[in-house]
Every structure is written in structure tokens, then in C-alpha cells.
PDB file of C-alpha atoms and ligand atoms in Angstrom:
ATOM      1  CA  UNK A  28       7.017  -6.443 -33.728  1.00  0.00           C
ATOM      2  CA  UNK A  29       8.268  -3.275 -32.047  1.00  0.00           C
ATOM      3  CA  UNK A  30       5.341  -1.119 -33.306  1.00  0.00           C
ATOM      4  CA  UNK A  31       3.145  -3.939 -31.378  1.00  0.00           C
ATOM      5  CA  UNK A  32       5.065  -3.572 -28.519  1.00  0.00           C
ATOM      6  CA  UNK A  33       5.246   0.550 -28.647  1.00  0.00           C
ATOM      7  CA  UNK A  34       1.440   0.011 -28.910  1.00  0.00           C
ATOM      8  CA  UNK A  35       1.030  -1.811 -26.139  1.00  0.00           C
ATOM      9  CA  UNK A  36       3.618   0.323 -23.755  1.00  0.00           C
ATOM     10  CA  UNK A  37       1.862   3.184 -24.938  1.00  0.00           C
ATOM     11  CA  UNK A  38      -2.047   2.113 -24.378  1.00  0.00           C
ATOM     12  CA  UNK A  39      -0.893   0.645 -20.712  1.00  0.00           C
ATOM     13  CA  UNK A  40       0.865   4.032 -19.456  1.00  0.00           C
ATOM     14  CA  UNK A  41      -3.151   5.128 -19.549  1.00  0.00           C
ATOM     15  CA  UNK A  42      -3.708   2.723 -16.264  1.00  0.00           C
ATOM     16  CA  UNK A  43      -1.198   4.811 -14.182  1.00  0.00           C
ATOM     17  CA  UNK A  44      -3.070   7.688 -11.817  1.00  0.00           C
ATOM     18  CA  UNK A  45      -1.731  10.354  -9.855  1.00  0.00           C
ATOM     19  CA  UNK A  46      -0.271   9.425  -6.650  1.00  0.00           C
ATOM     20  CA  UNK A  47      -0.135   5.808  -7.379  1.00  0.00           C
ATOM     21  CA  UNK A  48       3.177   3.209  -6.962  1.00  0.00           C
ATOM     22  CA  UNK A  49       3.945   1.331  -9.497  1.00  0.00           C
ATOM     23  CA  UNK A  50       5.882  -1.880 -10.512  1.00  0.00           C
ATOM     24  CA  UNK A  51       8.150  -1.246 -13.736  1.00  0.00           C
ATOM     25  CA  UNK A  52       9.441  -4.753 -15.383  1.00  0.00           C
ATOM     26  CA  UNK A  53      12.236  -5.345 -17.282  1.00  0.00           C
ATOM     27  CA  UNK A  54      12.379  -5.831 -21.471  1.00  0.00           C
ATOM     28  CA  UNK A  55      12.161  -3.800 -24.674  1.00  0.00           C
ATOM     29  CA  UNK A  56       8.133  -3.583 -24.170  1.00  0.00           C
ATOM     30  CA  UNK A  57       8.336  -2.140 -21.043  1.00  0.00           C
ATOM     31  CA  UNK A  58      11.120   0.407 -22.281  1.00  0.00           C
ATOM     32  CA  UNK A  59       8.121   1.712 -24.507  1.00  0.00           C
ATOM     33  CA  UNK A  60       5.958   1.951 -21.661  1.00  0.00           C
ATOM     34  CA  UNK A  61       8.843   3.682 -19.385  1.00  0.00           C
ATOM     35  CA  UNK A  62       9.016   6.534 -21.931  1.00  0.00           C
ATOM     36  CA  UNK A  63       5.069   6.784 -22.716  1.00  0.00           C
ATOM     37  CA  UNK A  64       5.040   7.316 -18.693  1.00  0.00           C
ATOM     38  CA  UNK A  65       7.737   9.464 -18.673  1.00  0.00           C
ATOM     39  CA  UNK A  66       5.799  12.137 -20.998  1.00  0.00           C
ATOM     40  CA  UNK A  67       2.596  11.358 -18.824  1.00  0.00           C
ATOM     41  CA  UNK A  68       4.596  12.278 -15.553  1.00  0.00           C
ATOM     42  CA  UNK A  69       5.938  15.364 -17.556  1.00  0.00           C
ATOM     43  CA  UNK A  70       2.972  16.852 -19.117  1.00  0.00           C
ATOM     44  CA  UNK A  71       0.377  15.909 -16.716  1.00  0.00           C
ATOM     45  CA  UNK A  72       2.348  16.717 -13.777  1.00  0.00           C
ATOM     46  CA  UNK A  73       1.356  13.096 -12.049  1.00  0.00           C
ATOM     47  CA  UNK A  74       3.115  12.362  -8.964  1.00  0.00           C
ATOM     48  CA  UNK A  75       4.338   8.806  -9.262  1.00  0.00           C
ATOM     49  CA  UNK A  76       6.692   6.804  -7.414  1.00  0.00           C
ATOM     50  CA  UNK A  77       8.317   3.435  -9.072  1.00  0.00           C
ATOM     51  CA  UNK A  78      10.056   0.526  -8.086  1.00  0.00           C
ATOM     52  CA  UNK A  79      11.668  -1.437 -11.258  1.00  0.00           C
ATOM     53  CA  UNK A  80      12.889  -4.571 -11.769  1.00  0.00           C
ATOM     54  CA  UNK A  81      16.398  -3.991 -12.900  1.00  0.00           C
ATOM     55  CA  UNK A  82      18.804  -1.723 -12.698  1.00  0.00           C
ATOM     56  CA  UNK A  83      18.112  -1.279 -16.680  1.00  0.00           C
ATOM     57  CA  UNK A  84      14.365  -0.112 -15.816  1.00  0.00           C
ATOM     58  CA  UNK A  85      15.476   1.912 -13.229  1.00  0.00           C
ATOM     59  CA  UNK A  86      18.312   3.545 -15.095  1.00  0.00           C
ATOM     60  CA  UNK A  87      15.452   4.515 -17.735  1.00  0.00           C
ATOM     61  CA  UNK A  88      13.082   5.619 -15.681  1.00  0.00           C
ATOM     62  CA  UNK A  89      15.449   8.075 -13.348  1.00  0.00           C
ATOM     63  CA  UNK A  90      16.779   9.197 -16.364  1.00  0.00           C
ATOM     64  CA  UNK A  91      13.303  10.177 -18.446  1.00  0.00           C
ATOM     65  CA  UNK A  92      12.317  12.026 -14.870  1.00  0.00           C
ATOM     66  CA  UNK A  93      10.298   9.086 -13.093  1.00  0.00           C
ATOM     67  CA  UNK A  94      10.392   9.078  -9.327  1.00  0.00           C
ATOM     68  CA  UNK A  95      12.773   5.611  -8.685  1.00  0.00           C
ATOM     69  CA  UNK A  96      12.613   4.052  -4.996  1.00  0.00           C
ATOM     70  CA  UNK A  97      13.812   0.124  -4.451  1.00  0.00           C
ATOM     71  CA  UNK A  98      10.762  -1.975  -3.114  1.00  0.00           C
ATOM     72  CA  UNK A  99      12.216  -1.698   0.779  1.00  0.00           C
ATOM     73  CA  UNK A 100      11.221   1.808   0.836  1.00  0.00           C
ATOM     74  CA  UNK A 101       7.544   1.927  -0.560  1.00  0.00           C
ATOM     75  CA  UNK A 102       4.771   0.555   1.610  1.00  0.00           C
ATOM     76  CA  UNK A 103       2.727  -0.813  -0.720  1.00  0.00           C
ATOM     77  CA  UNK A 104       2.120  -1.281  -4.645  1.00  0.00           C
ATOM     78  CA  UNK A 105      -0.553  -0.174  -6.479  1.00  0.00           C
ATOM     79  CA  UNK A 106       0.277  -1.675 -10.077  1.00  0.00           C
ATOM     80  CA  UNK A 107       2.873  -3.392 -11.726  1.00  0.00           C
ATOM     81  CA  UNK A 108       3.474  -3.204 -15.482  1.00  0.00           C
ATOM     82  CA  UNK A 109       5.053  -6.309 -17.287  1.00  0.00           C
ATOM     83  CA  UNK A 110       6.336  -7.833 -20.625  1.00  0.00           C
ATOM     84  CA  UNK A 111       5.897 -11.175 -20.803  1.00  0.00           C
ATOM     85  CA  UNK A 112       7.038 -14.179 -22.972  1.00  0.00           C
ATOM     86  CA  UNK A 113       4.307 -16.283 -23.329  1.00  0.00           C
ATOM     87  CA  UNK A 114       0.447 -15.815 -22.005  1.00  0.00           C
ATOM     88  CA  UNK A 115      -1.747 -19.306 -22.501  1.00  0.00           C
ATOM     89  CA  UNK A 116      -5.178 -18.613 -22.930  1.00  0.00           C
ATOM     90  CA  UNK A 117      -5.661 -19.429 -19.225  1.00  0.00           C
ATOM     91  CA  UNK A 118      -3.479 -16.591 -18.542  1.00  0.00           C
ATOM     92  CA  UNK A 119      -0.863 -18.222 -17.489  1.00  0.00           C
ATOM     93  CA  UNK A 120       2.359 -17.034 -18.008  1.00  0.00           C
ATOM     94  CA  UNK A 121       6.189 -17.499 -18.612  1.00  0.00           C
ATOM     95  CA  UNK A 122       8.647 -14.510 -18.257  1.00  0.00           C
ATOM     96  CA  UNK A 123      12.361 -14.202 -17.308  1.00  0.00           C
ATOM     97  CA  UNK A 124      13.315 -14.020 -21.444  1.00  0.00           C
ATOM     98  CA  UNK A 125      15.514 -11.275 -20.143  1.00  0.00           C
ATOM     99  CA  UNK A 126      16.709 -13.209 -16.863  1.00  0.00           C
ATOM    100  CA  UNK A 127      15.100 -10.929 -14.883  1.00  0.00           C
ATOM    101  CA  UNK A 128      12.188 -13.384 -13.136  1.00  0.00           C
ATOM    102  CA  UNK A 129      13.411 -13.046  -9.331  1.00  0.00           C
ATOM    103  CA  UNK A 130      12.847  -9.572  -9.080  1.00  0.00           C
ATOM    104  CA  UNK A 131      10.009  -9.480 -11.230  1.00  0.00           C
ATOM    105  CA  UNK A 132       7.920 -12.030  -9.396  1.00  0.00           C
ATOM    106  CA  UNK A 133       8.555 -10.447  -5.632  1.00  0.00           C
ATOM    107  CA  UNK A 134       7.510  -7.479  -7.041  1.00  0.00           C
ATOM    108  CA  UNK A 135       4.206  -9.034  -8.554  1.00  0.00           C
ATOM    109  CA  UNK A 136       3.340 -11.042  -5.806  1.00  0.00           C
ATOM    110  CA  UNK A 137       3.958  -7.446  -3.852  1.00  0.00           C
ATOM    111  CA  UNK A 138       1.497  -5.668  -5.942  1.00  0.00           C
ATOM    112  CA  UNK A 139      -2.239  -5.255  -5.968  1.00  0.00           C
ATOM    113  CA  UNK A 140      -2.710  -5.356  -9.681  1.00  0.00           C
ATOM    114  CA  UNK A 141      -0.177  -6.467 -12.339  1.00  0.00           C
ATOM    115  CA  UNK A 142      -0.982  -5.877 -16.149  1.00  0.00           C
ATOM    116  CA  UNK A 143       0.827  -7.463 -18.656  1.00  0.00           C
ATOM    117  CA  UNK A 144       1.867  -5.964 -21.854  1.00  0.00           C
ATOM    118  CA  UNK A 145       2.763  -7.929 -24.777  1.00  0.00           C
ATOM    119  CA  UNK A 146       2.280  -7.974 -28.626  1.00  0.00           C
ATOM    120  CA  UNK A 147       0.085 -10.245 -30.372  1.00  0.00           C
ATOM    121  CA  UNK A 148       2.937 -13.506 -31.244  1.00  0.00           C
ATOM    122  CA  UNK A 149       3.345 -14.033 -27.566  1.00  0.00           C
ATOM    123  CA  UNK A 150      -0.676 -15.058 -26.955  1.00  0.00           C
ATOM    124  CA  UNK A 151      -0.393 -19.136 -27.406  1.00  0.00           C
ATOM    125  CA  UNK A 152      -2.719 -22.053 -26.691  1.00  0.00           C
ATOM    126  CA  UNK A 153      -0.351 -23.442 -24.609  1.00  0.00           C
ATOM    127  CA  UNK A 154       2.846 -22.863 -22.652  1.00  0.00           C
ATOM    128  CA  UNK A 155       6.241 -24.187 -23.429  1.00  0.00           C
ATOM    129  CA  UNK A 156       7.328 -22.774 -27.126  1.00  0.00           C
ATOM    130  CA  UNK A 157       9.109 -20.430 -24.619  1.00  0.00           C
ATOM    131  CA  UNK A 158      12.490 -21.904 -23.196  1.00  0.00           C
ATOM    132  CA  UNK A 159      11.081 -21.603 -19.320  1.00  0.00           C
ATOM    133  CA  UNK A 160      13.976 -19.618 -17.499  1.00  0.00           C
ATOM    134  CA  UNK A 161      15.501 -20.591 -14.013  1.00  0.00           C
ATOM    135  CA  UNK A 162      17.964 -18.745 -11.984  1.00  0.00           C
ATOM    136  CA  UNK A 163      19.906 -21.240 -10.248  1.00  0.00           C
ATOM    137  CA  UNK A 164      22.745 -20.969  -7.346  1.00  0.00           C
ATOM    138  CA  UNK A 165      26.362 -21.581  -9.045  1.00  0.00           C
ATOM    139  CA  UNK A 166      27.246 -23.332  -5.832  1.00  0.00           C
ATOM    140  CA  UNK A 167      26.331 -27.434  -7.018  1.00  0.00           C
ATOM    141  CA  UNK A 168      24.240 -26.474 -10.288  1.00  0.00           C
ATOM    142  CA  UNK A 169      25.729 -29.168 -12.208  1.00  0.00           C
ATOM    143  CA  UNK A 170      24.152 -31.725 -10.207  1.00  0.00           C
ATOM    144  CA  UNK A 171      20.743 -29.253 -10.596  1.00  0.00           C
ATOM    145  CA  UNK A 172      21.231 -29.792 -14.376  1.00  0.00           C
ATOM    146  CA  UNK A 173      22.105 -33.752 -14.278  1.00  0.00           C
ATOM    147  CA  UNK A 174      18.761 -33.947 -12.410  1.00  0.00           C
ATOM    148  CA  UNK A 175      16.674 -31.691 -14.592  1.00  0.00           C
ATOM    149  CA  UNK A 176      18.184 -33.982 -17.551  1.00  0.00           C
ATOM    150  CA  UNK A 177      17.472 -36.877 -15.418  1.00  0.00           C
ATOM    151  CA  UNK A 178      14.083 -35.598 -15.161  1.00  0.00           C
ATOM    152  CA  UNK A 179      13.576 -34.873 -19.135  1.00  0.00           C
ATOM    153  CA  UNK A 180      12.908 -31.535 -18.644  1.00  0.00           C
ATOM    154  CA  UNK A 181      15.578 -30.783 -21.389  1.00  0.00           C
ATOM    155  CA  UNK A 182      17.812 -27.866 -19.619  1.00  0.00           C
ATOM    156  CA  UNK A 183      20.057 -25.684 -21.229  1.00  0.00           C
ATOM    157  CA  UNK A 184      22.595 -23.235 -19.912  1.00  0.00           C
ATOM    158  CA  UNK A 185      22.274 -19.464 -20.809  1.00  0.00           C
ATOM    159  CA  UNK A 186      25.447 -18.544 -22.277  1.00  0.00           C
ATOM    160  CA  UNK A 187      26.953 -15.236 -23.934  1.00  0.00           C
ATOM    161  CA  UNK A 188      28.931 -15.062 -26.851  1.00  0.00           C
ATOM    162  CA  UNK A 189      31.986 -16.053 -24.911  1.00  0.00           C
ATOM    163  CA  UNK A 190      30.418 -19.570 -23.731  1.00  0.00           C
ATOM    164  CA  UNK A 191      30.819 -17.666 -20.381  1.00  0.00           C
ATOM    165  CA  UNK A 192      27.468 -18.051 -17.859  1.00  0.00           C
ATOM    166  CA  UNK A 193      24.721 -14.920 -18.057  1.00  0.00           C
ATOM    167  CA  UNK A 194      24.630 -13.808 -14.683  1.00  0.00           C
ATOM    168  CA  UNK A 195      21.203 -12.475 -13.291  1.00  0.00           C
ATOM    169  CA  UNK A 196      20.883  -9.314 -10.833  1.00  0.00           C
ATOM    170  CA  UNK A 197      22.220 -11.523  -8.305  1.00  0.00           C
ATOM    171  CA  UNK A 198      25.352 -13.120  -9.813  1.00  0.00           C
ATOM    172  CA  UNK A 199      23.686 -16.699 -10.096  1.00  0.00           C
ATOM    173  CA  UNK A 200      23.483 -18.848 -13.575  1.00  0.00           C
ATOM    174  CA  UNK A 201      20.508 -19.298 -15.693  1.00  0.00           C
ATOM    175  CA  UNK A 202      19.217 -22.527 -17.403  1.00  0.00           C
ATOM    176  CA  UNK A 203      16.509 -22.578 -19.492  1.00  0.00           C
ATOM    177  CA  UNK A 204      14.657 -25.596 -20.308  1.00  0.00           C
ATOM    178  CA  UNK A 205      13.249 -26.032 -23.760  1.00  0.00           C
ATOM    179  CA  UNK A 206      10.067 -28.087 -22.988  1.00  0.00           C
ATOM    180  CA  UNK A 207       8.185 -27.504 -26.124  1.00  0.00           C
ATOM    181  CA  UNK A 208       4.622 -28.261 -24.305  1.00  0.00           C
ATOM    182  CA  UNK A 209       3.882 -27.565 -20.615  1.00  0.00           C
ATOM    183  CA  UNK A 210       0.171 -30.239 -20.478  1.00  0.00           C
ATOM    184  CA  UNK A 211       0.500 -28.754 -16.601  1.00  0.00           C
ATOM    185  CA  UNK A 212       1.937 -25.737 -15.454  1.00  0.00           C
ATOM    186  CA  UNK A 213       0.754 -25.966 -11.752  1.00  0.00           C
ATOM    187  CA  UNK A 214       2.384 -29.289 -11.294  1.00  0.00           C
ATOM    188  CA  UNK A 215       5.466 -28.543 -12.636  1.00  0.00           C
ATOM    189  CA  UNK A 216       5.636 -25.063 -11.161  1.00  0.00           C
ATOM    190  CA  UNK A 217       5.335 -27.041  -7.764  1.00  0.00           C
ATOM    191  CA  UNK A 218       8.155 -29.487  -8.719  1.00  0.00           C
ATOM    192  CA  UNK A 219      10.175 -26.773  -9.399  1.00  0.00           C
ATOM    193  CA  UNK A 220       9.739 -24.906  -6.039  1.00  0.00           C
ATOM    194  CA  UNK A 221      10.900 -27.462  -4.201  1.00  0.00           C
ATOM    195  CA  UNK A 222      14.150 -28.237  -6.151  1.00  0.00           C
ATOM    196  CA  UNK A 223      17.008 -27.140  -3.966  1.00  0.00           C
ATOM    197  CA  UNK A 224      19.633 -24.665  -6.013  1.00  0.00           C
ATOM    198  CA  UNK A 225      16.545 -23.302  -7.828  1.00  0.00           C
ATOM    199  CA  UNK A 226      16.383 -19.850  -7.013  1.00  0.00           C
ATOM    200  CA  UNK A 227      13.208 -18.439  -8.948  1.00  0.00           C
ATOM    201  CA  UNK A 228      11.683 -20.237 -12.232  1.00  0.00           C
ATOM    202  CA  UNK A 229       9.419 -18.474 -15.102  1.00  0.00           C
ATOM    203  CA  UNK A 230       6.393 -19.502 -14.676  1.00  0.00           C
ATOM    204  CA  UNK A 231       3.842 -16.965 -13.270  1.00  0.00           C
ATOM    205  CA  UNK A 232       0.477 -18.630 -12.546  1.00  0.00           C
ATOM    206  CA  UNK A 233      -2.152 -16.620 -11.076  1.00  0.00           C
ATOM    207  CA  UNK A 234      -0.344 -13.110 -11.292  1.00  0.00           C
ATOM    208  CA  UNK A 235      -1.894 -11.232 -14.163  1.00  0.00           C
ATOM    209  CA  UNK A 236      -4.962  -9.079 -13.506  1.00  0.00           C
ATOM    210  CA  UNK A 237      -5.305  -7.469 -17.420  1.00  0.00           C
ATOM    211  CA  UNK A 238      -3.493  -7.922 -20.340  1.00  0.00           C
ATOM    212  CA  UNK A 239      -2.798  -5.641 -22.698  1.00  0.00           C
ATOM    213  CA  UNK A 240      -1.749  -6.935 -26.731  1.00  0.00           C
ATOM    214  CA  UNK A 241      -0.183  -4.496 -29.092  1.00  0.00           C
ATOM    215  CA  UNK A 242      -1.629  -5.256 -32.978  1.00  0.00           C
ATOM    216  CA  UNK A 243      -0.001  -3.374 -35.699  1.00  0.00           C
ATOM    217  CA  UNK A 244      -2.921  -1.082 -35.868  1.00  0.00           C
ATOM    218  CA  UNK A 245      -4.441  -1.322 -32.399  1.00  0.00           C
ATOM    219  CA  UNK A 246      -3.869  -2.437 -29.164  1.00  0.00           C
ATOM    220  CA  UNK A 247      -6.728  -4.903 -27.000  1.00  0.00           C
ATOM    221  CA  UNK A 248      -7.156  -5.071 -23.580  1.00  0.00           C
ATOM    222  CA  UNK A 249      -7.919  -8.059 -21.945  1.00  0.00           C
ATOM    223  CA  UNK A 250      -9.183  -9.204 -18.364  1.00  0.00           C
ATOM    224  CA  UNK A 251      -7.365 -11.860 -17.318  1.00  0.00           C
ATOM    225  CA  UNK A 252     -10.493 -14.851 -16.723  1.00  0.00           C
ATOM    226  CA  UNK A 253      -9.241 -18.107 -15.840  1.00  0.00           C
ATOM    227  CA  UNK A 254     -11.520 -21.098 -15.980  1.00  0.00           C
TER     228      UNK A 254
HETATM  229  C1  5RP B  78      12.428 -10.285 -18.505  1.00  0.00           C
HETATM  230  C2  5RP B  78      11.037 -10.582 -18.899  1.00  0.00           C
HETATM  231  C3  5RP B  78      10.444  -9.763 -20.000  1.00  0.00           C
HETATM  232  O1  5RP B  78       9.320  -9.124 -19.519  1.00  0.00           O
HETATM  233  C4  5RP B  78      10.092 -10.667 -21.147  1.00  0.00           C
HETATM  234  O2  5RP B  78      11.257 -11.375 -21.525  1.00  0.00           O
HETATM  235  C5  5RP B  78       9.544  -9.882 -22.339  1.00  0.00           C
HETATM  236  O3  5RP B  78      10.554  -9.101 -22.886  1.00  0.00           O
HETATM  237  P1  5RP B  78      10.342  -8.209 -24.187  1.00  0.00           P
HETATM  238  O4  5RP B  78       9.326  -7.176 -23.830  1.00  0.00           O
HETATM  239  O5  5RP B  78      11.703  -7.661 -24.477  1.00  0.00           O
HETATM  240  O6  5RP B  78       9.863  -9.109 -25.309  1.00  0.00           O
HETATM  241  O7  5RP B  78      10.383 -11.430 -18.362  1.00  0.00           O
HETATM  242  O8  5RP B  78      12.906 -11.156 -17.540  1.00  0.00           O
END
């Protein structure tokens, strides 16, 4: 699996020009893409500027010589380059495998492009194999869990090796909720916004331009056509 995802980091470093701004997600993918850009910015000189997702992105990326500004101080973004966890053949997607979903949505929806980089286990029929991630408020998230139980929507709590809460980039819980089929991502995508406590859930609808699949020989890229 990591030579699918090296392939795939790799092939999509090739979208990034001189001069652009670009998006940098979070996940072991995108680590291959972070140094595959890295040796672009070196050898070809490119003048890049990147916003990441996480302070592990952008602790990569500063590090292997990118350019590093947070999303308040760029006007506008030219491309944003993702792992995902799970793409539907819709193109439909769930992310936030690494907790990271809050950031990496605003910084989709702030983008003008977003490719998707994944290898070839992730592409699925349908959604929902894929525990669906949500960063919820501490403050009153047992009740959000009774009612997501309540609910059937089968929530867990994301817990370290301690039994202690993961915290996400902005100290609040995670739950994931093992759903095993999503039949209709828009609906429950909209039942989900409007859950109080719910700070940012995994599904991305609508956000991917391209995706790109590393094989363990090759890597396909894909426009993202939904019907
Ligand atoms: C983090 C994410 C990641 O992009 C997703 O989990 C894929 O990670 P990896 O490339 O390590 O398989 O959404 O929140």
C-alpha cells in the first residue's frame, strides 16, 4: 500500500506550477506528496506558497524547504492536494481518518481546485466501509452520542491506547460512526450539519475536481464526473 500511495504523491506533485498556492492535507499519502514537492521546489526553483492542514503537514513542509503561510494570510488558493479515505464512484468522499476534517474542509471549500490522492483499496461502490469521522464539542457530547445511538447511526468514540479521548487541532473529541452503507450521503450530510455539538463531519460531497489512484505499477488520473 505505501508504494500506491508514494505513486500517487509523486504523480500529483506534477499539478503544482510556479507561483501557485496550494492546499497541503494531512496523512501518510500526502507526506509522499510533501517530499515529491519539496524536490520540485528545490530543483526547479518553483516559487510556491502553502497552507497545510496540520501542524504535522506544515512541520514537513517548512522543514523539506516549502514556503508555509496559515490560510489568514494568503488571498486566495489555487489547489489543494488531499488523501482521502473513501471515494464512491460518484466521487463522493469521506476523510478525517486522521481527525483532521475541520481544517481540511475550510481549506477545500477555500480552494479553486482540490485533487485527491489515494491508492487503489480506497475507490468503493459505495460509502460507509469507512467509520465516518466527527469532531464534536466536549462541552454536552454525551447527549450528542445518546442521540446519534438514538438515531442508529452506530457512534463510536476515538480513543488512544490509554482509553483517553483523541483530541483534534482544536482540543474537541472525535466519534466515528461505523455505518457500514451510506444509501444517501447528501441527506445524511444535511442531518449532520444541523446537529448542535457537531463541529465538522467527514463527508466531502462535491469537493473533488481530479483524482489521482496510486497502482503498484502506475498511477491513473481521474476527472471527477458526477452523474
Ligand atoms: C486526515 C485525512 C486523510 O487524508 C485520510 O485519512 C487519508 O490518510 P492516509 O493518506 O494516511 O491514508 O482525511 O484527516
Amino acid at each position: 500500500m505505501a508504494q500506491e500511495k508514494k505513486n500517487a504523491g509523486k504523480r500529483a506533485a506534477e499539478f503544482v506550477e510556479d507561483q501557485m498556492t496550494v492546499g497541503l492535507g494531512t496523512g501518510s499519502t500526502v507526506f509522499y506528496l510533501v517530499e515529491a514537492l519539496a524536490k520540485r521546489v528545490k530543483n526547479e526553483t518553483l516559487n510556491i506558497t502553502a497552507v497545510a492542514t496540520s501542524s504535522r503537514t506544515a512541520e514537513l513542509a517548512q522543514k523539506l524547504g516549502i514556503t508555509v503561510k496559515s490560510l489568514d494570510e494568503v488571498d486566495h488558493l489555487d489547489l489543494t492536494i488531499d488523501g482521502a479515505d473513501e471515494i464512491d464512484a460518484n466521487f463522493q468522499g469521506i476523510k478525517g481518518g486522521g481527525g483532521a476534517q475541520t481544517l481540511e474542509k475550510i481549506v477545500a471549500c477555500a480552494s479553486s481546485k482540490n485533487i485527491w490522492i489515494v491508492d487503489e483499496f480506497k475507490m468503493v461502490y459505495k460509502l460507509g466501509n469507512f467509520g465516518l469521522p466527527l469532531e464534536v464539542i466536549p462541552f454536552g457530547s454525551k447527549e450528542l452520542f445518546a442521540r446519534l445511538k438514538r438515531e442508529g447511526l452506530k457512534p463510536a468514540w476515538r480513543l488512544d491506547e490509554n482509553k483517553e479521548h483523541v483530541l483534534t487541532h482544536n482540543h474537541n473529541y472525535l466519534i466515528d460512526l461505523r455505518l457500514g452503507l451510506i444509501e444517501h450521503p447528501h441527506l445524511l450530510a444535511n442531518w449532520l450539519d444541523h446537529q448542535v455539538g457537531i463541529v465538522e463531519h467527514g463527508l466531502f460531497l462535491d469537493v473533488v475536481d481530479t483524482v489521482v489512484v496510486g497502482k503498484s505499477e502506475k498511477t491513473e488520473v481521474i476527472p471527477a464526473i458526477r452523474r
